[in-house]
Each structure stands twice: as structure tokens, then as C-alpha cells.
Coordinates of N, CA, C and O in Angstrom, one line a residue:
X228 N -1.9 -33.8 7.2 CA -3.2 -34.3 7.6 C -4.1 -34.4 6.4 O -4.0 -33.8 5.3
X229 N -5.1 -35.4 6.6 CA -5.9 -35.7 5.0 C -6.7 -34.6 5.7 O -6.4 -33.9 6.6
X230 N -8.0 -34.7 4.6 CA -8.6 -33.5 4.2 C -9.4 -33.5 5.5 O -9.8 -34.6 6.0
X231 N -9.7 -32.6 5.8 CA -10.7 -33.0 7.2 C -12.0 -33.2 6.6 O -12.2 -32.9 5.4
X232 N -13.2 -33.8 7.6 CA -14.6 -34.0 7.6 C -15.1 -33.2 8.3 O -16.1 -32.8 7.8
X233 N -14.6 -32.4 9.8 CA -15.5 -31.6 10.1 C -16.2 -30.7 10.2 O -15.6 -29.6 10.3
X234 N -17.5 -30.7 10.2 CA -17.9 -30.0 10.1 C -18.3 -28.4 10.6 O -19.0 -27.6 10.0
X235 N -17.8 -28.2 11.5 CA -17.5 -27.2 12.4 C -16.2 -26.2 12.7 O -15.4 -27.1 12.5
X236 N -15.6 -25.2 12.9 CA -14.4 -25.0 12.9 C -14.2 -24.8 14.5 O -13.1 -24.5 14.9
X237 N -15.2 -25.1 15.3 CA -15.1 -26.1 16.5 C -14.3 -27.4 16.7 O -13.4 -27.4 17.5
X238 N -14.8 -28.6 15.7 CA -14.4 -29.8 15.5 C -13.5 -29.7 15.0 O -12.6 -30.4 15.5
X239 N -13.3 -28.9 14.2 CA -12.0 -28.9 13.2 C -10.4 -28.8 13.9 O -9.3 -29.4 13.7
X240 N -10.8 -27.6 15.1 CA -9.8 -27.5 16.1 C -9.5 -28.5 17.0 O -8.3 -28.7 17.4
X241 N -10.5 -29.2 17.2 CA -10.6 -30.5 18.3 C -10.1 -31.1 17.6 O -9.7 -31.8 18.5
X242 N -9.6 -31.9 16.2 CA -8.6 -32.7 15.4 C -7.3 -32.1 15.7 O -6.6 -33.0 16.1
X243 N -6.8 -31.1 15.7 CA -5.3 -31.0 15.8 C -4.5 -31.3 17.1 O -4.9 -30.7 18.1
X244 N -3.5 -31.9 17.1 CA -3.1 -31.5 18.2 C -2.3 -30.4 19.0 O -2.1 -29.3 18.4
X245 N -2.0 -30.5 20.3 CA -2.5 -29.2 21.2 C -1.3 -28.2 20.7 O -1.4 -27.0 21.2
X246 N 0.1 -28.6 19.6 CA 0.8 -27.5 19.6 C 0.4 -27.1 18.0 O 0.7 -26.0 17.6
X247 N -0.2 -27.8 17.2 CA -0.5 -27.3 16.1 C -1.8 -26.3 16.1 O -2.0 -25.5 15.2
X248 N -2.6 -26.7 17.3 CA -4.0 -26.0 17.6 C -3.3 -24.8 17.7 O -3.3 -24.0 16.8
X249 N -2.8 -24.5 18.7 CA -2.4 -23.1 19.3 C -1.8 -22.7 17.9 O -2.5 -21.7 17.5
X250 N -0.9 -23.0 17.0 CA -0.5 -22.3 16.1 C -1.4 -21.5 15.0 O -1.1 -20.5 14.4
X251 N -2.7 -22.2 14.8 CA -3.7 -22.3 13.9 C -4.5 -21.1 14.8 O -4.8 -20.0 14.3
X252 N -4.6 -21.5 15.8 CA -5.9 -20.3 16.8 C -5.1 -18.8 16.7 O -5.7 -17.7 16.6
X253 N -3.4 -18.9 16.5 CA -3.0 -17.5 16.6 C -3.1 -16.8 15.6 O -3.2 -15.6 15.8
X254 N -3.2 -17.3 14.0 CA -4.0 -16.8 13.1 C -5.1 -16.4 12.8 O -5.5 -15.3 12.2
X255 N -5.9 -17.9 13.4 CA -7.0 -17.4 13.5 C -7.9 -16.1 14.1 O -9.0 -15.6 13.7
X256 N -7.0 -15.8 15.2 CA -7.5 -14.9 15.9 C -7.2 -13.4 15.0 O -7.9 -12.4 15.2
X257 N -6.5 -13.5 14.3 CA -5.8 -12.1 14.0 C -6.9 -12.3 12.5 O -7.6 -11.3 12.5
X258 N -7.2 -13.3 11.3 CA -8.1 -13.3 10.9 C -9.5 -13.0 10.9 O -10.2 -12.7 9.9
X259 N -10.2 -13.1 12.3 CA -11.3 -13.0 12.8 C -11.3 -11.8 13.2 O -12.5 -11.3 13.3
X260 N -9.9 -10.8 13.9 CA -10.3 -9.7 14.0 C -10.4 -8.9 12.7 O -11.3 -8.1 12.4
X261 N -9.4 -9.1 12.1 CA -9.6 -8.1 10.8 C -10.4 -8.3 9.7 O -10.2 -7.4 8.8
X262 N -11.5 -9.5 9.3 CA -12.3 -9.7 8.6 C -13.5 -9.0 8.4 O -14.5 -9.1 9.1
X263 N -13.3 -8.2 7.4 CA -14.8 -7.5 6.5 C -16.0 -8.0 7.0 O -16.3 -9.2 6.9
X264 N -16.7 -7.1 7.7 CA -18.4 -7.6 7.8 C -19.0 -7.9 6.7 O -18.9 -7.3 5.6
X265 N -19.7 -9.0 6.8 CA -20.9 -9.8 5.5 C -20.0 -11.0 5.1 O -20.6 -11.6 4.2
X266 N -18.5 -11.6 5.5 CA -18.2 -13.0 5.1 C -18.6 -13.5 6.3 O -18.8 -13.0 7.4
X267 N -18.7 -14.9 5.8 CA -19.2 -15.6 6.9 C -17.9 -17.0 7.1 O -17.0 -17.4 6.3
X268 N -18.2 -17.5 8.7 CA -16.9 -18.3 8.5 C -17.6 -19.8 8.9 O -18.6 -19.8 9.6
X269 N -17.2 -20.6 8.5 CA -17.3 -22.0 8.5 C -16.5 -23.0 7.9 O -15.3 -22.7 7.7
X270 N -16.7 -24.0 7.6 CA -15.9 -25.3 7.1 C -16.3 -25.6 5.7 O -17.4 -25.8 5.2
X271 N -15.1 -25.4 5.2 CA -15.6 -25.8 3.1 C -14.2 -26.4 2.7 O -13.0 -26.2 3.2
X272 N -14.5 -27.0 2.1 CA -13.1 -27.6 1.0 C -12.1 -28.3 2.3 O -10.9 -28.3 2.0
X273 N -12.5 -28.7 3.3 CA -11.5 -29.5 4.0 C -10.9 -28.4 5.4 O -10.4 -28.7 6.5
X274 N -11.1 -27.3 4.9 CA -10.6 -26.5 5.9 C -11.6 -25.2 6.6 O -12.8 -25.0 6.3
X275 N -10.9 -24.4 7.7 CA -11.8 -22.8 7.8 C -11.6 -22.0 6.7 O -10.7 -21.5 6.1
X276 N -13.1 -22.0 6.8 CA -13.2 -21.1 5.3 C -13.9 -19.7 5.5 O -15.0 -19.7 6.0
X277 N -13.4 -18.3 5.0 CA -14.4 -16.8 5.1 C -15.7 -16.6 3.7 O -15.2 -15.8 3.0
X278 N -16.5 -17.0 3.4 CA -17.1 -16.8 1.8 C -17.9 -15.8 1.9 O -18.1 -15.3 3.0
X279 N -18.5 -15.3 0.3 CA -19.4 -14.9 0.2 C -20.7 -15.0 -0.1 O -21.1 -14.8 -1.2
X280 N -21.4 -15.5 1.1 CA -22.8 -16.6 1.1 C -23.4 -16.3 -0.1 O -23.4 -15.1 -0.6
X281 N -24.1 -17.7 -0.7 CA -24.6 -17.8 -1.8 C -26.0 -16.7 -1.9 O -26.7 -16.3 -2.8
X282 N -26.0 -16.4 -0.4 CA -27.6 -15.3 -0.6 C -27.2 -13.8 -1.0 O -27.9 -12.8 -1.2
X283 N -25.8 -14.1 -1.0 CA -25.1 -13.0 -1.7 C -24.9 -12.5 -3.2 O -24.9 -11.5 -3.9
X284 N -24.7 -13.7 -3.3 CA -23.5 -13.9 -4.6 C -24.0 -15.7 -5.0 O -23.3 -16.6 -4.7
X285 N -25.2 -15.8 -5.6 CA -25.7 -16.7 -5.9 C -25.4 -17.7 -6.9 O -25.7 -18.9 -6.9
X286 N -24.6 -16.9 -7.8 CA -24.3 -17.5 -9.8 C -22.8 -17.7 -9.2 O -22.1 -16.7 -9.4
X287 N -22.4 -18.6 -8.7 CA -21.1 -18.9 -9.1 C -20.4 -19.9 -10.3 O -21.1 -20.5 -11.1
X288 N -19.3 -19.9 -10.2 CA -18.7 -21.2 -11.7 C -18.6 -22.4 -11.0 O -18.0 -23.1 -11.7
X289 N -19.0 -23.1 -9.7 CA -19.1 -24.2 -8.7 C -20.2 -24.5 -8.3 O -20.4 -25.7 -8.3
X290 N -21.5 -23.5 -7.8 CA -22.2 -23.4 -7.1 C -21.8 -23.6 -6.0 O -22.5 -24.3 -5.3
X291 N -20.8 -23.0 -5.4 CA -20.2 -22.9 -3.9 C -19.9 -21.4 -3.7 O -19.5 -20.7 -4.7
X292 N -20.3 -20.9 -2.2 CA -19.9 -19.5 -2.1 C -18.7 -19.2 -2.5 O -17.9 -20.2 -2.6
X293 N -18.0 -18.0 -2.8 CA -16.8 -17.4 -3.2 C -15.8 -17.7 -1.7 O -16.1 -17.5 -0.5
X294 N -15.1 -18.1 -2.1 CA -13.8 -18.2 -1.1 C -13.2 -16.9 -0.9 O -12.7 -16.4 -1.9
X295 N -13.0 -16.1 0.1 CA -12.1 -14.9 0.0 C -11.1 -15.4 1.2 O -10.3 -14.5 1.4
X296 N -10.8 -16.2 1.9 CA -9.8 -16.7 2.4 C -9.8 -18.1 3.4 O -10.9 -18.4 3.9
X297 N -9.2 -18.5 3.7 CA -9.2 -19.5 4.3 C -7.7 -20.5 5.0 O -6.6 -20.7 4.5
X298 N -8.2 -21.1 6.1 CA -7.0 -21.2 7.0 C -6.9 -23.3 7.2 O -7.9 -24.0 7.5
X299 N -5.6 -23.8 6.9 CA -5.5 -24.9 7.2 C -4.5 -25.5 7.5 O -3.3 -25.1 7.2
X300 N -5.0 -26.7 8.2 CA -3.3 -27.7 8.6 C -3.1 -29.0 7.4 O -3.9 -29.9 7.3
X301 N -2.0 -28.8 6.7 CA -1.6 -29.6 6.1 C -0.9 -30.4 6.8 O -0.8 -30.1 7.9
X302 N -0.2 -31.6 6.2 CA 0.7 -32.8 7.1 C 1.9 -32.1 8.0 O 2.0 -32.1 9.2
X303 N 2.8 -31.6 7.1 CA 4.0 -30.7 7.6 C 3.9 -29.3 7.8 O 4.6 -28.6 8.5
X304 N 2.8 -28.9 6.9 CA 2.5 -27.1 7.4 C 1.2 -26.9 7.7 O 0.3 -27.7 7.9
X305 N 1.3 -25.5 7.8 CA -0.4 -24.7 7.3 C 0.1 -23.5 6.3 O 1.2 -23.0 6.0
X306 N -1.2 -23.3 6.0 CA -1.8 -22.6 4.9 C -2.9 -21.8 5.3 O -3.8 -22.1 6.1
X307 N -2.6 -20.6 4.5 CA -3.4 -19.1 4.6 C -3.4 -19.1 3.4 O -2.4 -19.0 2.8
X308 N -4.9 -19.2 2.6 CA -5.3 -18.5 1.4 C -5.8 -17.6 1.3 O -6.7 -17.3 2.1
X309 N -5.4 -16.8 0.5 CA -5.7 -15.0 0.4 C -5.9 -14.4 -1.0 O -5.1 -13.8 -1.7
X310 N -7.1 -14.8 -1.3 CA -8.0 -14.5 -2.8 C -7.7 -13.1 -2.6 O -6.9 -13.0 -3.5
X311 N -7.9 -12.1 -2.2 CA -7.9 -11.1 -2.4 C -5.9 -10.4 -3.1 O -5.6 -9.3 -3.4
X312 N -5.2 -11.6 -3.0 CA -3.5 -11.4 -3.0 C -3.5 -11.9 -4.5 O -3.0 -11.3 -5.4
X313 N -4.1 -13.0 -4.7 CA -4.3 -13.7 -6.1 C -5.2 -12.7 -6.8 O -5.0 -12.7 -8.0
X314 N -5.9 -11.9 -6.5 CA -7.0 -11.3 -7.2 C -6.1 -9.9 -7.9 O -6.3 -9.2 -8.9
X315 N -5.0 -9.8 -7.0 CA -4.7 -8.3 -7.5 C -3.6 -7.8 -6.5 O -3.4 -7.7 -5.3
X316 N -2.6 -7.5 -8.2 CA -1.5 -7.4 -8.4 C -1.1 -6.7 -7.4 O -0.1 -7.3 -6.9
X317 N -1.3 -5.6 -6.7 CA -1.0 -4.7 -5.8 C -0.7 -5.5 -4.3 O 0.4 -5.7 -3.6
X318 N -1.5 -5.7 -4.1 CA -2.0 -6.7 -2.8 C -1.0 -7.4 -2.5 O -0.4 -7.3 -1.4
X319 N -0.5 -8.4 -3.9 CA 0.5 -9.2 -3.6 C 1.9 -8.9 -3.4 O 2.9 -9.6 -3.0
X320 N 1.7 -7.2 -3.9 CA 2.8 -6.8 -3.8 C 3.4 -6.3 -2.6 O 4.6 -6.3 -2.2
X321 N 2.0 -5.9 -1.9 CA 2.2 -5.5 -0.5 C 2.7 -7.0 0.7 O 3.4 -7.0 1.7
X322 N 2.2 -7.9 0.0 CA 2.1 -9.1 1.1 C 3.9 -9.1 1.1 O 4.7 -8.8 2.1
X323 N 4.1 -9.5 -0.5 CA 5.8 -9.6 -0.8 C 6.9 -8.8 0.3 O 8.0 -9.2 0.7
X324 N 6.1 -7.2 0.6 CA 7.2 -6.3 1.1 C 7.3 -6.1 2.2 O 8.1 -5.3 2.6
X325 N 6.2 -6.9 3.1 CA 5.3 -7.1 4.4 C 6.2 -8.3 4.7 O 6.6 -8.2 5.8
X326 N 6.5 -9.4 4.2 CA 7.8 -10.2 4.4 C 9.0 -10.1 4.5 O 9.7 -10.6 5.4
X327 N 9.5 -8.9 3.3 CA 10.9 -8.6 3.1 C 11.3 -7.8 4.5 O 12.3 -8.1 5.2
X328 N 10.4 -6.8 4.8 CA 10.6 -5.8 5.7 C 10.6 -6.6 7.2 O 11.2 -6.1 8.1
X329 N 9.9 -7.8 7.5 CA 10.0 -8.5 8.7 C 10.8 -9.3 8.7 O 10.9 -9.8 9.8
X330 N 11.9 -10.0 7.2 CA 12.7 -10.8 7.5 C 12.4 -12.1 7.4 O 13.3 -12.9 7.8
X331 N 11.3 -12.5 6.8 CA 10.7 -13.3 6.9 C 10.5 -13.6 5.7 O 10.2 -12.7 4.9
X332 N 10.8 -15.2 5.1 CA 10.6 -16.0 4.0 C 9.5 -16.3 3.6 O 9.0 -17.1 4.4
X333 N 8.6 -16.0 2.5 CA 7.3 -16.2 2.1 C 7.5 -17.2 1.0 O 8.2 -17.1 0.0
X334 N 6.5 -18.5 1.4 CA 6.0 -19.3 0.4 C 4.9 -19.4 0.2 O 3.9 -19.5 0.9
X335 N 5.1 -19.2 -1.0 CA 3.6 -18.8 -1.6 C 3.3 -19.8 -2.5 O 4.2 -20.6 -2.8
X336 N 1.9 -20.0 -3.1 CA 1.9 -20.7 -4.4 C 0.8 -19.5 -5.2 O 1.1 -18.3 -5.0
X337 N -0.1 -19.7 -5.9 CA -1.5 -18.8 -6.5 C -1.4 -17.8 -4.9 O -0.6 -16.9 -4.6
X338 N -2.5 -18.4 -4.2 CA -3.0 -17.6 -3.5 C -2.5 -18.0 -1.7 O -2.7 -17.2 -0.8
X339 N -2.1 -19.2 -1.4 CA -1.9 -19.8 -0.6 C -0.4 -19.8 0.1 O 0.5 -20.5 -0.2
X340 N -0.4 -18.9 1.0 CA 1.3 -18.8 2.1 C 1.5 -20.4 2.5 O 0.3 -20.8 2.5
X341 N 2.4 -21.4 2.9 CA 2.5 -22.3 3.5 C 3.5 -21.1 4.7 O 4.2 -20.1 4.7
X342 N 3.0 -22.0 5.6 CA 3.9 -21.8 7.3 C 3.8 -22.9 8.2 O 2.8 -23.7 8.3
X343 N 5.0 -22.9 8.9 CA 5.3 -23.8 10.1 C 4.8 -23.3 11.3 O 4.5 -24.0 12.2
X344 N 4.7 -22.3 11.2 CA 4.1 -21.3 12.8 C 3.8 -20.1 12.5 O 4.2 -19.7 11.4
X345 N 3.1 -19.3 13.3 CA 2.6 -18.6 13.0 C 3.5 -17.2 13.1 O 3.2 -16.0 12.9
X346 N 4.4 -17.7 13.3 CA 5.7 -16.3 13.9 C 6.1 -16.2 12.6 O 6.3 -15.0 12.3
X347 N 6.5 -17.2 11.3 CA 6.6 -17.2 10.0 C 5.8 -16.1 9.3 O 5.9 -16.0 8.1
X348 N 5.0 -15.2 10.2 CA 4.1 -14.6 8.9 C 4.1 -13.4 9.6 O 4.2 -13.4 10.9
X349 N 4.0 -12.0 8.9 CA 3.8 -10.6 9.4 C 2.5 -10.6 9.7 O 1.7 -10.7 8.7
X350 N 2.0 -10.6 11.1 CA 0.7 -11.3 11.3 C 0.0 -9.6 10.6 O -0.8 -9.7 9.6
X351 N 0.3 -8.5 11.0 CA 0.1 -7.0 11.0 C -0.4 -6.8 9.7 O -1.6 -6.4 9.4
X352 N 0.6 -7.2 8.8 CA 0.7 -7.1 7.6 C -0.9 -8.5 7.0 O -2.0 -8.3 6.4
X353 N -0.5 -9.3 7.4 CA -1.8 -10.0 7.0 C -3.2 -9.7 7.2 O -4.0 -9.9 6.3
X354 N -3.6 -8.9 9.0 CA -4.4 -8.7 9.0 C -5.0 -7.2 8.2 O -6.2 -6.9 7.8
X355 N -3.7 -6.4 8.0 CA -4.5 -5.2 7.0 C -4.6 -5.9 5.4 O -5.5 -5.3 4.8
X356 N -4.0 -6.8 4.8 CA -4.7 -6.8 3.7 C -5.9 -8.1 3.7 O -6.3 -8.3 2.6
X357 N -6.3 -8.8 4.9 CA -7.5 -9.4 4.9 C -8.5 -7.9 5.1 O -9.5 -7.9 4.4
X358 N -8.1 -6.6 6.0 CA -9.1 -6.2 6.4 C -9.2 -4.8 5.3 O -9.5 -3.6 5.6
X359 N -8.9 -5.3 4.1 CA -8.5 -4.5 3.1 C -9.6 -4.5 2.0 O -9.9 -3.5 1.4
X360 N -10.2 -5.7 1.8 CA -11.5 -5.9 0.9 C -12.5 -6.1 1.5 O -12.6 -7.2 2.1
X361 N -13.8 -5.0 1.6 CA -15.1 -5.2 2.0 C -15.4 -6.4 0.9 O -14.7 -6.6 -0.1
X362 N -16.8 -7.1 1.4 CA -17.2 -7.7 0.7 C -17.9 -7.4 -0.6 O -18.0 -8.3 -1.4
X363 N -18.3 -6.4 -0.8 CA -19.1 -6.5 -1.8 C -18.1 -5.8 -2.9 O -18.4 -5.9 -4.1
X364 N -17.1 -5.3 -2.4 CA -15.8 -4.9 -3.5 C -15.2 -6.7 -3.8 O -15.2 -7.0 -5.0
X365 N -15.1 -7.2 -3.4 CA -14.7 -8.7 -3.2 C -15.7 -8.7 -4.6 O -15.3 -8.5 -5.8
X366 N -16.8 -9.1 -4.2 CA -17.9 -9.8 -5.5 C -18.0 -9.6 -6.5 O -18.5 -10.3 -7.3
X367 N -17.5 -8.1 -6.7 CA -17.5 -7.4 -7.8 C -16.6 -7.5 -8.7 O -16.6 -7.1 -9.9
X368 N -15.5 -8.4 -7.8 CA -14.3 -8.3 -8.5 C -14.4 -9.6 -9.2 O -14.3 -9.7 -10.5
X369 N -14.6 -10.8 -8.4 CA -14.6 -11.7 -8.7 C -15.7 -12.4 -9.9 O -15.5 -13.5 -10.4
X370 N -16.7 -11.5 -10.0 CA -17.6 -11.3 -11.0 C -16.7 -10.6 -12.2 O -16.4 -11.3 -13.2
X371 N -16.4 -9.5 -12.0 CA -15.5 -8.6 -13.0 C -14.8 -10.1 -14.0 O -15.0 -10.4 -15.2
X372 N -13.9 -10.8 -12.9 CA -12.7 -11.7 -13.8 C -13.6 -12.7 -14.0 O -13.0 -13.5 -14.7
X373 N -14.9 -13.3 -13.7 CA -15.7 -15.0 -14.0 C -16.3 -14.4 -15.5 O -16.3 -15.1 -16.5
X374 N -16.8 -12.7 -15.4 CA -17.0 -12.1 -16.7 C -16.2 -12.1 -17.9 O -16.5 -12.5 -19.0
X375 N -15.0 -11.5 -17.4 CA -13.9 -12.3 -18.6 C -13.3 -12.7 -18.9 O -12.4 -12.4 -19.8
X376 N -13.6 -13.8 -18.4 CA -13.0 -15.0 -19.2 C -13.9 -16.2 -19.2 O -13.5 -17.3 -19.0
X377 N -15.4 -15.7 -19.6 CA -16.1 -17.0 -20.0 C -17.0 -16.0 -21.1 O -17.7 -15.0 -20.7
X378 N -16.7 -16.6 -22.5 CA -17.3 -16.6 -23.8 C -18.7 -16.2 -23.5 O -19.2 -17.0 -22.7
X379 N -19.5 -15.3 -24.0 CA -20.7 -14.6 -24.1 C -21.1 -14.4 -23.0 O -22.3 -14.5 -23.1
X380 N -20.7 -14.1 -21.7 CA -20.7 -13.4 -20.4 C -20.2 -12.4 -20.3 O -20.7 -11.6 -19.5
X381 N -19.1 -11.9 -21.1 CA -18.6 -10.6 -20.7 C -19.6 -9.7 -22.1 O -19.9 -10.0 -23.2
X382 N -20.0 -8.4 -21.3 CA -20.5 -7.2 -21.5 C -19.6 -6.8 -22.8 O -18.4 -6.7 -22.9
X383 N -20.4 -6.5 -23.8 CA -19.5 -5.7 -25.2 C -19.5 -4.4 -24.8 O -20.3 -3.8 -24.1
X384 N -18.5 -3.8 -25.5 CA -18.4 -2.9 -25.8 C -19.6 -1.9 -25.9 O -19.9 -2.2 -27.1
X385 N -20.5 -0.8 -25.6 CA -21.4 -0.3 -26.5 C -22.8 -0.3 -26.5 O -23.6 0.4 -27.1
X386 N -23.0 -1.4 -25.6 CA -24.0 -2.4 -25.6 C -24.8 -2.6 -24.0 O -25.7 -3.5 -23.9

């Protein structure tokens, strides 16, 4: 599927059809229960998106809220992005063994699982490491790494 336009993750659902919907809503559902209070959910970058509102976390490197995860239908799959798996090493480690242990084949790329259905994914396992970063640990972090690695932003030593 190209990138969607809608605006809504109402609309967004009303584009798929009725067996790709259902696959998409059973994530979603397990997303929305385990999501940290203070992300907000809406439509960014083509897909449903969790951020951390700019009235948050205002200085970003885009001027778009921080992504901490986000759910979409590609042509032949979908995708679960999970900034918090890309953010830290542990995390991903968990995601990895949260696969192995269900039998289940994980493709991943950076931050992003592809799946055909939603039976492809340890949903259990997903929803504790979504419900694993409060937000404001989230910002901190992602501040921590925008800090180092941009030239006269990170804090010296001493100072």
C-alpha cells in the first residue's frame, strides 16, 4: 500500500481491507492496552503513530514529535516500530527471546518487525516491552543519544 493520507487512525482503518483490518485492529488493540500514559496516538509519517507531543519534548532534530512506536500496512506486510527495541540493547534482546521461546520467526530491520498476521508476533511479549518505557524515561533517552552525537550539544565533562 502507498503511503497513506489519512488523517485519522479512524480513516486509516476504513482504507484497509476487511481481512487486513482485522489483522491491524488485533495489534492494535494489544498496543493501546499496554501504552505508557502521556504518548499520544494519531497519524504521522503515513501510518498510526504513539509520540511524544511537541508540548513535551519541543527541540527535536525534525521538528516532529518523537516516535516511540508505530503500527502499519505495507503492500505485502505490516509493520510494528518499536523505538524503544532500537533504543536499547536489552530490549531487543528481550524482543529476540520472546520470538525464539514462541517459535516464531522475527524480521526485523533498525526498529521495525515486518508481519503477515498478527499470530506471527508474541503479542504478550510485545505488549510488555511497549508497556515497558514510561514516557518521560523515553525523552530522556532519546535526548541522552540526539546529545551525543551532535557536535557542541553534548555536556563536557566538568562543566
Amino acid at each position: 500500500m502507498p503511503q497513506s493520507k489519512a488523517s485519522t487512525v479512524a480513516a486509516y482503518l476504513d482504507e484497509q481491507p476487511p481481512e487486513r483490518r482485522a489483522e491491524l485492529e488485533k495489534v492494535l488493540r494489544v498496543v493501546r492496552k499496554h501504552m505508557p500514559k502521556g504518548y499520544t496516538e494519531g497519524m504521522g509519517w503515513g501510518m498510526i503513530g504513539w509520540v511524544v507531543p511537541l508540548s513535551v519534548v519541543a527541540d527535536t532534530y525534525n521538528g516532529q514529535p518523537l516516535c516511540y512506536a508505530g503500527l502499519a500496512a505495507q503492500k505485502n506486510y505490516f509493520t510494528l516500530h518499536l523505538m524503544s527495541v532500537y533504543m536499547d540493547p536489552g530490549r531487543l534482546e528481550e524482543l529476540e527471546q520472546a520470538f525464539t521461546a514462541a517459535g516464531k520467526k522475527l524480521d526485523m530491520g533498525k526498529a521495525c518487525i515486518h508481519f503477515k498476521r498478527a499470530d506471527d508476533l508474541p503479542l504478550d511479549a510485545i505488549g510488555r516491552i511497549i508497556a515497558g518505557v514510561p514516557m518521560a524515561e523515553f525523552a530522556r533517552a532519546a535526548e541522552a543519544a540526539r546529545n551525543s552525537r551532535t557536535p557542541g550539544k553534548a555536556k563536557k565533562p566538568g562543566r
